[in-house]
Structure formats: structure tokens, C-alpha cells
PDB file of C-alpha atoms in Angstrom:
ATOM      1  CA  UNK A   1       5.486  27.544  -6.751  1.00  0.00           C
ATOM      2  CA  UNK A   2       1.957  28.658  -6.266  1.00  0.00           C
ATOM      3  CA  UNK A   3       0.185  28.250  -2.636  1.00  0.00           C
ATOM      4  CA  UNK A   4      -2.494  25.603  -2.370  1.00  0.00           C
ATOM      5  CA  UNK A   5      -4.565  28.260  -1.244  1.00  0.00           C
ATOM      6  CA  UNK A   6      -3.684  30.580  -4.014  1.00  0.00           C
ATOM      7  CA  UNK A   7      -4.226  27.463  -6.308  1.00  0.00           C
ATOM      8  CA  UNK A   8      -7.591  27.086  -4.907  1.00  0.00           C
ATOM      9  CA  UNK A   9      -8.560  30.862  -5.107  1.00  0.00           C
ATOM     10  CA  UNK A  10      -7.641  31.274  -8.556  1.00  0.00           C
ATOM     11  CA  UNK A  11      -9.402  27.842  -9.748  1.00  0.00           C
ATOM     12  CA  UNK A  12     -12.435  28.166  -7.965  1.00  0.00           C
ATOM     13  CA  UNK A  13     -12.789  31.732  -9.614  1.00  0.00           C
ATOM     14  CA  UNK A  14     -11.701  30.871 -13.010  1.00  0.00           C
ATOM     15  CA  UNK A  15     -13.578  27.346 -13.300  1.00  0.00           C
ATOM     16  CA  UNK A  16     -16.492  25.387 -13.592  1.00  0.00           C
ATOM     17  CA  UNK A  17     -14.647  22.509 -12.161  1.00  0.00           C
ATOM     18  CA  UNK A  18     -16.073  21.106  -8.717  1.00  0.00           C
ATOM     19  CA  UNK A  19     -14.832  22.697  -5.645  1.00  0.00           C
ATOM     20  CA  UNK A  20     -13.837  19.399  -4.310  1.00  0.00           C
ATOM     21  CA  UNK A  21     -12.318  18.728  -7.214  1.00  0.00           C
ATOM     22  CA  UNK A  22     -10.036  21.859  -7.692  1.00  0.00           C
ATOM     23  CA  UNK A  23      -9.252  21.066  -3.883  1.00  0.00           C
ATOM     24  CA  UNK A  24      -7.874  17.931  -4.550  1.00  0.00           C
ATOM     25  CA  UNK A  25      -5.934  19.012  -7.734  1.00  0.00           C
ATOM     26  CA  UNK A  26      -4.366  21.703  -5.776  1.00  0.00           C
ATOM     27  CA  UNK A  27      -3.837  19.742  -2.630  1.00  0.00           C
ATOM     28  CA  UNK A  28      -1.595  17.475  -4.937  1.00  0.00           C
ATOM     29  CA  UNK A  29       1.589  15.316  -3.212  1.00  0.00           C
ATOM     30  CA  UNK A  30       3.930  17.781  -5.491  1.00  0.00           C
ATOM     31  CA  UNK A  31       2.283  20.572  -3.672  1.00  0.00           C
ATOM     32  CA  UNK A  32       2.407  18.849  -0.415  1.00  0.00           C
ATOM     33  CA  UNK A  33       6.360  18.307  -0.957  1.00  0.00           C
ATOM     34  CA  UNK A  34       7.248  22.053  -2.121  1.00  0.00           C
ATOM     35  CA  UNK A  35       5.203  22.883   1.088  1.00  0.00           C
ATOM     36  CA  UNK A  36       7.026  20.347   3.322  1.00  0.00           C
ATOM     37  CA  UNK A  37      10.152  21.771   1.757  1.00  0.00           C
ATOM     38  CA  UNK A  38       9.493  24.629   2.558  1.00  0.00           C
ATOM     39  CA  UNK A  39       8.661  23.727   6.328  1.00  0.00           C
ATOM     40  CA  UNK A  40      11.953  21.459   6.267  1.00  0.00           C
ATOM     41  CA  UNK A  41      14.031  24.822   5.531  1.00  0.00           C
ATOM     42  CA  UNK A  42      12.764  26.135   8.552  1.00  0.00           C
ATOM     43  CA  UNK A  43      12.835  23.327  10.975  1.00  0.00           C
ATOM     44  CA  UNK A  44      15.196  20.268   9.224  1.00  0.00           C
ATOM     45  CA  UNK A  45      15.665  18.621  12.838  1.00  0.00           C
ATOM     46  CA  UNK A  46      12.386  17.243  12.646  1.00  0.00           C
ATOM     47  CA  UNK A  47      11.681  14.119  11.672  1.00  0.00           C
ATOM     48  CA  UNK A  48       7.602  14.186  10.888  1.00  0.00           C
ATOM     49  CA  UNK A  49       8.693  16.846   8.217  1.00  0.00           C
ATOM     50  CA  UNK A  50      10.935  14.356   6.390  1.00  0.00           C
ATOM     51  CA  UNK A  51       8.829  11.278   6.590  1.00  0.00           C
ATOM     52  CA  UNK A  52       5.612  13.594   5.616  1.00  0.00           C
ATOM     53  CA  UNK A  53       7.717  14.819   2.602  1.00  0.00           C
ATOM     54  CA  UNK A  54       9.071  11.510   2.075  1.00  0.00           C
ATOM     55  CA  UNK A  55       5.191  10.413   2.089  1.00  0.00           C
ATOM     56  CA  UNK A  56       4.348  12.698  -0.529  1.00  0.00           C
ATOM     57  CA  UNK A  57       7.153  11.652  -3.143  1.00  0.00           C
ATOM     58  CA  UNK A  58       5.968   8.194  -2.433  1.00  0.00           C
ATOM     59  CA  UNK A  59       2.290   9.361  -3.711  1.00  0.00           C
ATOM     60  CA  UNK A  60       4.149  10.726  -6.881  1.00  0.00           C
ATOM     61  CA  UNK A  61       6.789   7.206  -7.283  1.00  0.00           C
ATOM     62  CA  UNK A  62       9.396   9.145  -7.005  1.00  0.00           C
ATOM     63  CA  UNK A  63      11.143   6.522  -5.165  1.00  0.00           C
ATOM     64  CA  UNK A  64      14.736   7.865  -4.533  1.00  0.00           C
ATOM     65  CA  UNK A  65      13.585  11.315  -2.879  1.00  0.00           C
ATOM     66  CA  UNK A  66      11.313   9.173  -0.652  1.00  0.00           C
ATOM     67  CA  UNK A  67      13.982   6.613   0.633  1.00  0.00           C
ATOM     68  CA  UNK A  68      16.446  10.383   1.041  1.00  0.00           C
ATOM     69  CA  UNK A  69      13.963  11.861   3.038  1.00  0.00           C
ATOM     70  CA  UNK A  70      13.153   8.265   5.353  1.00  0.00           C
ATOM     71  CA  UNK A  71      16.919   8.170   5.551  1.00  0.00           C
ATOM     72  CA  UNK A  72      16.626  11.784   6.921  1.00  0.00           C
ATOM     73  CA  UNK A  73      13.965  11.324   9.918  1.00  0.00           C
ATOM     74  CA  UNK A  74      16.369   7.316  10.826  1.00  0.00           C
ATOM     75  CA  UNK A  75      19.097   9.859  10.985  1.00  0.00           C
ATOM     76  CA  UNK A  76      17.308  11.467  13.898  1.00  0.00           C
ATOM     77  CA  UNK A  77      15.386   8.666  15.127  1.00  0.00           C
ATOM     78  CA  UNK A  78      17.206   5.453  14.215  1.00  0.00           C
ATOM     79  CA  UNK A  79      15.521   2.592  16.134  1.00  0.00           C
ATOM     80  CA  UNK A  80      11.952   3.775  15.054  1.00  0.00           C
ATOM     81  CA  UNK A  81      10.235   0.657  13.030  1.00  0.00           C
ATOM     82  CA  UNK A  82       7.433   2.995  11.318  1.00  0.00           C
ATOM     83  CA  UNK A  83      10.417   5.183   9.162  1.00  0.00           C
ATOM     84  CA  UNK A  84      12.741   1.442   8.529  1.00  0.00           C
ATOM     85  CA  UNK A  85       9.320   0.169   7.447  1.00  0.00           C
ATOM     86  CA  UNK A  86       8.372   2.708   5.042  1.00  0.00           C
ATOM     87  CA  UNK A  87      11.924   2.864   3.808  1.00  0.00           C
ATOM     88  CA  UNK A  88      11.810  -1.067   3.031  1.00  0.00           C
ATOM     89  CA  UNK A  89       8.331  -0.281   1.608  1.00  0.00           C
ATOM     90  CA  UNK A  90      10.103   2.024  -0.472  1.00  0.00           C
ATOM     91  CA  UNK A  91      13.093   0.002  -1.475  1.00  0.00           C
ATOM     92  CA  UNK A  92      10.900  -2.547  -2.754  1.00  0.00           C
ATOM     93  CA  UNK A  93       8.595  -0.584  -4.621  1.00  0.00           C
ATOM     94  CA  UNK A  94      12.181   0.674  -6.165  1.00  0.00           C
ATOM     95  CA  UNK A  95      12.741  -2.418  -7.397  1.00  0.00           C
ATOM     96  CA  UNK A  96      15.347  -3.308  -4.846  1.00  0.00           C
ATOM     97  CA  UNK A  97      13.590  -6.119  -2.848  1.00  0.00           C
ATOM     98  CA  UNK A  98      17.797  -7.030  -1.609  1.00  0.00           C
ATOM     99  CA  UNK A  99      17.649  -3.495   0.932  1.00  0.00           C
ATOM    100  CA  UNK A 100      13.970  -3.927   1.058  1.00  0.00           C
ATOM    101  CA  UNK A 101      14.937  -7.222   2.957  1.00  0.00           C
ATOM    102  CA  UNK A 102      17.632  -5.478   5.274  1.00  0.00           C
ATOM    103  CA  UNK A 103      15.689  -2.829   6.331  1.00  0.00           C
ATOM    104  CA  UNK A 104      12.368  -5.007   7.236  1.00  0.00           C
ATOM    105  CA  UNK A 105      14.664  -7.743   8.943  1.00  0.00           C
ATOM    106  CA  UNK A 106      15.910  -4.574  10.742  1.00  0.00           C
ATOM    107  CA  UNK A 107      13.044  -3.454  11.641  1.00  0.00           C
ATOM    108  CA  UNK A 108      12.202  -7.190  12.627  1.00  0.00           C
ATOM    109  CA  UNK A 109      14.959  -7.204  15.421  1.00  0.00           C
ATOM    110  CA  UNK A 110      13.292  -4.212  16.910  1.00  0.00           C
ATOM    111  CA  UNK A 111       9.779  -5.163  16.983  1.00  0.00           C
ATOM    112  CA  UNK A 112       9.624  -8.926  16.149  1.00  0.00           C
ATOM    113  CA  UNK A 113       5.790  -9.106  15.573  1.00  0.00           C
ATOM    114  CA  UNK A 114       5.225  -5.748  13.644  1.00  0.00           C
ATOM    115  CA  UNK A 115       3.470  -6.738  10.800  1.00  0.00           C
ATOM    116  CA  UNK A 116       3.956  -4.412   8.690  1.00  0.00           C
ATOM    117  CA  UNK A 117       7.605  -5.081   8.975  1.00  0.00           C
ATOM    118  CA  UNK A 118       6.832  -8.881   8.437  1.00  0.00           C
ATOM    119  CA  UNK A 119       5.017  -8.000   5.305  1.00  0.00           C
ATOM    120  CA  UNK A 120       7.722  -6.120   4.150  1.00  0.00           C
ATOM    121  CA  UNK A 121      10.182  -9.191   4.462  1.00  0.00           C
ATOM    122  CA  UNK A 122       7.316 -11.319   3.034  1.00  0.00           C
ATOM    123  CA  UNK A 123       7.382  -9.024  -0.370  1.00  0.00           C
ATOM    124  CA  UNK A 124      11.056  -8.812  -0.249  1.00  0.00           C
ATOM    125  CA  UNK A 125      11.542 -12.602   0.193  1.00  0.00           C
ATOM    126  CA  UNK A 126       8.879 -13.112  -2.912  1.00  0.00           C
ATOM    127  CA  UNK A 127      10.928 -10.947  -4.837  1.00  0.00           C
ATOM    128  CA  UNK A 128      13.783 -12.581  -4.589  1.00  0.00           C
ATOM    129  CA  UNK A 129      12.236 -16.278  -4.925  1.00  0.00           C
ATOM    130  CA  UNK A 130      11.922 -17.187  -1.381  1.00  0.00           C
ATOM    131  CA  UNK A 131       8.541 -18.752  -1.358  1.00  0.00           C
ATOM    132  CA  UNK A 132       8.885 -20.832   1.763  1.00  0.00           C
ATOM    133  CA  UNK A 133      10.124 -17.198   3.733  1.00  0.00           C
ATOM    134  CA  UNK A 134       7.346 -15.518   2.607  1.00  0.00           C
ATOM    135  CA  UNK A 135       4.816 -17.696   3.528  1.00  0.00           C
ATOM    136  CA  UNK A 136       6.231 -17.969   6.762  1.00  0.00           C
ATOM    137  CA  UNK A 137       6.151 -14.167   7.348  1.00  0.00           C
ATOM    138  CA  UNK A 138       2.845 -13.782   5.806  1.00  0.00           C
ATOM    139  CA  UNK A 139       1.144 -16.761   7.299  1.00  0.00           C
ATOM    140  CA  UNK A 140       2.622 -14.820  11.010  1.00  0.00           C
ATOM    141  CA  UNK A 141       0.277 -11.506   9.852  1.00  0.00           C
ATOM    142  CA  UNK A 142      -2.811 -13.801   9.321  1.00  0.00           C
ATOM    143  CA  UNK A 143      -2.100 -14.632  13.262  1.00  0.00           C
ATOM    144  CA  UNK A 144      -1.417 -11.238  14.105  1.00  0.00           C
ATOM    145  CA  UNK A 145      -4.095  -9.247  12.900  1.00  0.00           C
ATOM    146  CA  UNK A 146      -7.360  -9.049  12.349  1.00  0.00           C
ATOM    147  CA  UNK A 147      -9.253 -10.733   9.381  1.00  0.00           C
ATOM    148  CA  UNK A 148     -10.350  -9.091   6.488  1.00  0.00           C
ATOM    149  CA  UNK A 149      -8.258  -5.801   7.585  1.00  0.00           C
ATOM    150  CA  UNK A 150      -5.913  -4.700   5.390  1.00  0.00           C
ATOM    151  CA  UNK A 151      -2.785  -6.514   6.621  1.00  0.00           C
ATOM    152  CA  UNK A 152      -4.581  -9.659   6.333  1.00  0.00           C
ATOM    153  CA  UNK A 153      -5.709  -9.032   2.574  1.00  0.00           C
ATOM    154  CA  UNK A 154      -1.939  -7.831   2.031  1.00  0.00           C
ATOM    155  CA  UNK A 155      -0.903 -11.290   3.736  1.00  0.00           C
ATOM    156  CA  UNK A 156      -3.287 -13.487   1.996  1.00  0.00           C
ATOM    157  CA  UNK A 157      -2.616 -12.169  -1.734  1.00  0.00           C
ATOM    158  CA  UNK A 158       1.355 -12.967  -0.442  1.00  0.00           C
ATOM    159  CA  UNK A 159       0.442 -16.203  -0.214  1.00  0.00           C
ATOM    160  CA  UNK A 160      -1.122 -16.127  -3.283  1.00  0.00           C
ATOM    161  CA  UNK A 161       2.049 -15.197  -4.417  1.00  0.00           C
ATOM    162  CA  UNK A 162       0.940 -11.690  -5.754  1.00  0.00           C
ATOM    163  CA  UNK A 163       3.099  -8.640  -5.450  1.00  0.00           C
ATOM    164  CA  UNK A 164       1.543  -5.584  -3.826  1.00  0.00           C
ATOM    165  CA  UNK A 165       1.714  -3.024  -7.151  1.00  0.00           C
ATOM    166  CA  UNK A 166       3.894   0.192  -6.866  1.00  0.00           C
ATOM    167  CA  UNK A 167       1.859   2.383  -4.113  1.00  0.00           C
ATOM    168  CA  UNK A 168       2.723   4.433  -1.661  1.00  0.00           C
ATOM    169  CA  UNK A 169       3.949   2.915   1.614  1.00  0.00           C
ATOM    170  CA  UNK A 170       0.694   3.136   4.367  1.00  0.00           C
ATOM    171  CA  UNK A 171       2.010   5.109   7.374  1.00  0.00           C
ATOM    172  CA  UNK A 172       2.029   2.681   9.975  1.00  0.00           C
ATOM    173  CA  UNK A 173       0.429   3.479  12.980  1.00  0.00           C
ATOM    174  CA  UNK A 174       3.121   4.835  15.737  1.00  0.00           C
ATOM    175  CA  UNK A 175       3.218   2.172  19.227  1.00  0.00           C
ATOM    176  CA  UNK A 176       2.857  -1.218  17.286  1.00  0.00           C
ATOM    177  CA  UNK A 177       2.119  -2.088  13.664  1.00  0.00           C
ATOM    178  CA  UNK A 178      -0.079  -5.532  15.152  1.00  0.00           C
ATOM    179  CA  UNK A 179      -3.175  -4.018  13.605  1.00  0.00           C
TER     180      UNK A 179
END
């Protein structure tokens, strides 16, 4: 595996590409996780590490490393909402909307008004054909949070009955998730 900064170096040298762009190329999410990997060999009792890493195969869909490495950091912080959200966010986007549900109605009996969490159980109860649970949980964001932020336009197209496409789970903000 090459360095960012070697990957940088040798394509700013050898191209006529954009700075920025060769940047972002080499500043990739695979080169984020064989970087994080690399950090995880050296300190694997750190949580950050595996939800950064589990972030970064998010970015790339790979799905099953990114619910592995959120199962990692709940192994060493298991009543944290952010890593059960992200892990439900990652469940779903798996196509398994059943543990999607589990973990956000987890996370839900921690934090009862995170709403990230209550989106989460929105998505998961859409899923699986619970339109009267979803609109329940997404009409409780609407309340929660501010309009026209990004929870609310998450809640509202739940009540349109969209799905949110496969993305990477947003990092939720640590002390809350009421944004």
C-alpha cells in the first residue's frame, strides 16, 4: 500500500491533474482504511480507530467490514448511541432493515429522543412495511430538530415514504443526536 503522501508526491509530479484533485484521489476511504489499519495494529483498544475505519468502509459500501469494525468500538463502549446508530445505519443500508430495527430500538432505550436513532427505526420500520411506526418516529424528528436541517429533510422524505439511498452513515454528533 502506497502512503497518501507518497500518493500525492508522485501524482503531483507525474500529472497535469489538479492538486486538489490528486489530493482527493489519494485521500480515498480505501486509503483511509489501510491507514486506520494500520493505526488499529498499533492501538486496537481504541474505539475512534474502529468506528473511523468502520466510517471509511461505509464510504466504499462495503457494508460487512463496517458493521465488524462498529461491533469492535460497542465491544469497548457498549451503551454509546453514536456506534449502535451507525451500526443500524449500516444494517439497513445492508439490506437488513430486521437488525437495523434492534439496534436503533436499542439505541432508543438509551437515549429516547436521539434522532438519529429515531430515524433509524423510522427507515427500518419502512422497510419492513410499518408505515404507521415510521411516521410516528419520523413525525418525533420534525419536533425534535430544527427545520430544514438535515434530520428534518431525512424525516420529511420518511414520510414521504422514500428510502434514504445506500450512503454512508453521518457520524452523529457525540452528547445528543437532537440536532
Amino acid at each position: 500500500a502506497v502512503s497518501a503522501s507518497a500518493c500525492v508526491s508522485a501524482s503531483v509530479a507525474s500529472s497535469t491533474t489538479p492538486v486538489a484533485e490528486v489530493v482527493a484521489s489519494c485521500f480515498s476511504a480505501e486509503n483511509a482504511a489501510a491507514a486506520q489499519s494500520k493505526a488499529l495494529a498499533l492501538k486496537s483498544d481504541d474505539p475512534d480507530l474502529w468506528i473511523d475505519r468502520g466510517l471509511s468502509y461505509a464510504a466504499i459500501k462495503a457494508w460487512p467490514r463496517a458493521i465488524s469494525d462498529f461491533e469492535r468500538a460497542l465491544a469497548l463502549r457498549p451503551r454509546d448511541v453514536e456506534i449502535i446508530v451507525l451500526r443500524a445505519a449500516a444494517w439497513r443500508n445492508a439490506g437488513d432493515p430486521s437488525r437495523a430495527l434492534t439496534d436503533a430500538q436499542f439505541a432508543l432505550r438509551i437515549a429516547p429522543e436521539h434522532s438519529e436513532a429515531l430515524l433509524e427505526r423510522g427507515f427500518s420500520y419502512l422497510a419492513l412495511g410499518d408505515k404507521k411506526g415510521a411516521e410516528m418516529d419520523f413525525s418525533k424528528v420534525l419536533v425534535l430538530v430544527p427545520p430544514g436541517s438535515a434530520a428534518a429533510r431525512r424525516a420529511e422524505a420518511g414520510l414521504r415514504g422514500e428510502q434514504p439511498s445506500a450512503a454512508t452513515p453521518a457520524p452523529a454528533a457525540k452528547g445528543g443526536g437532537t440536532r
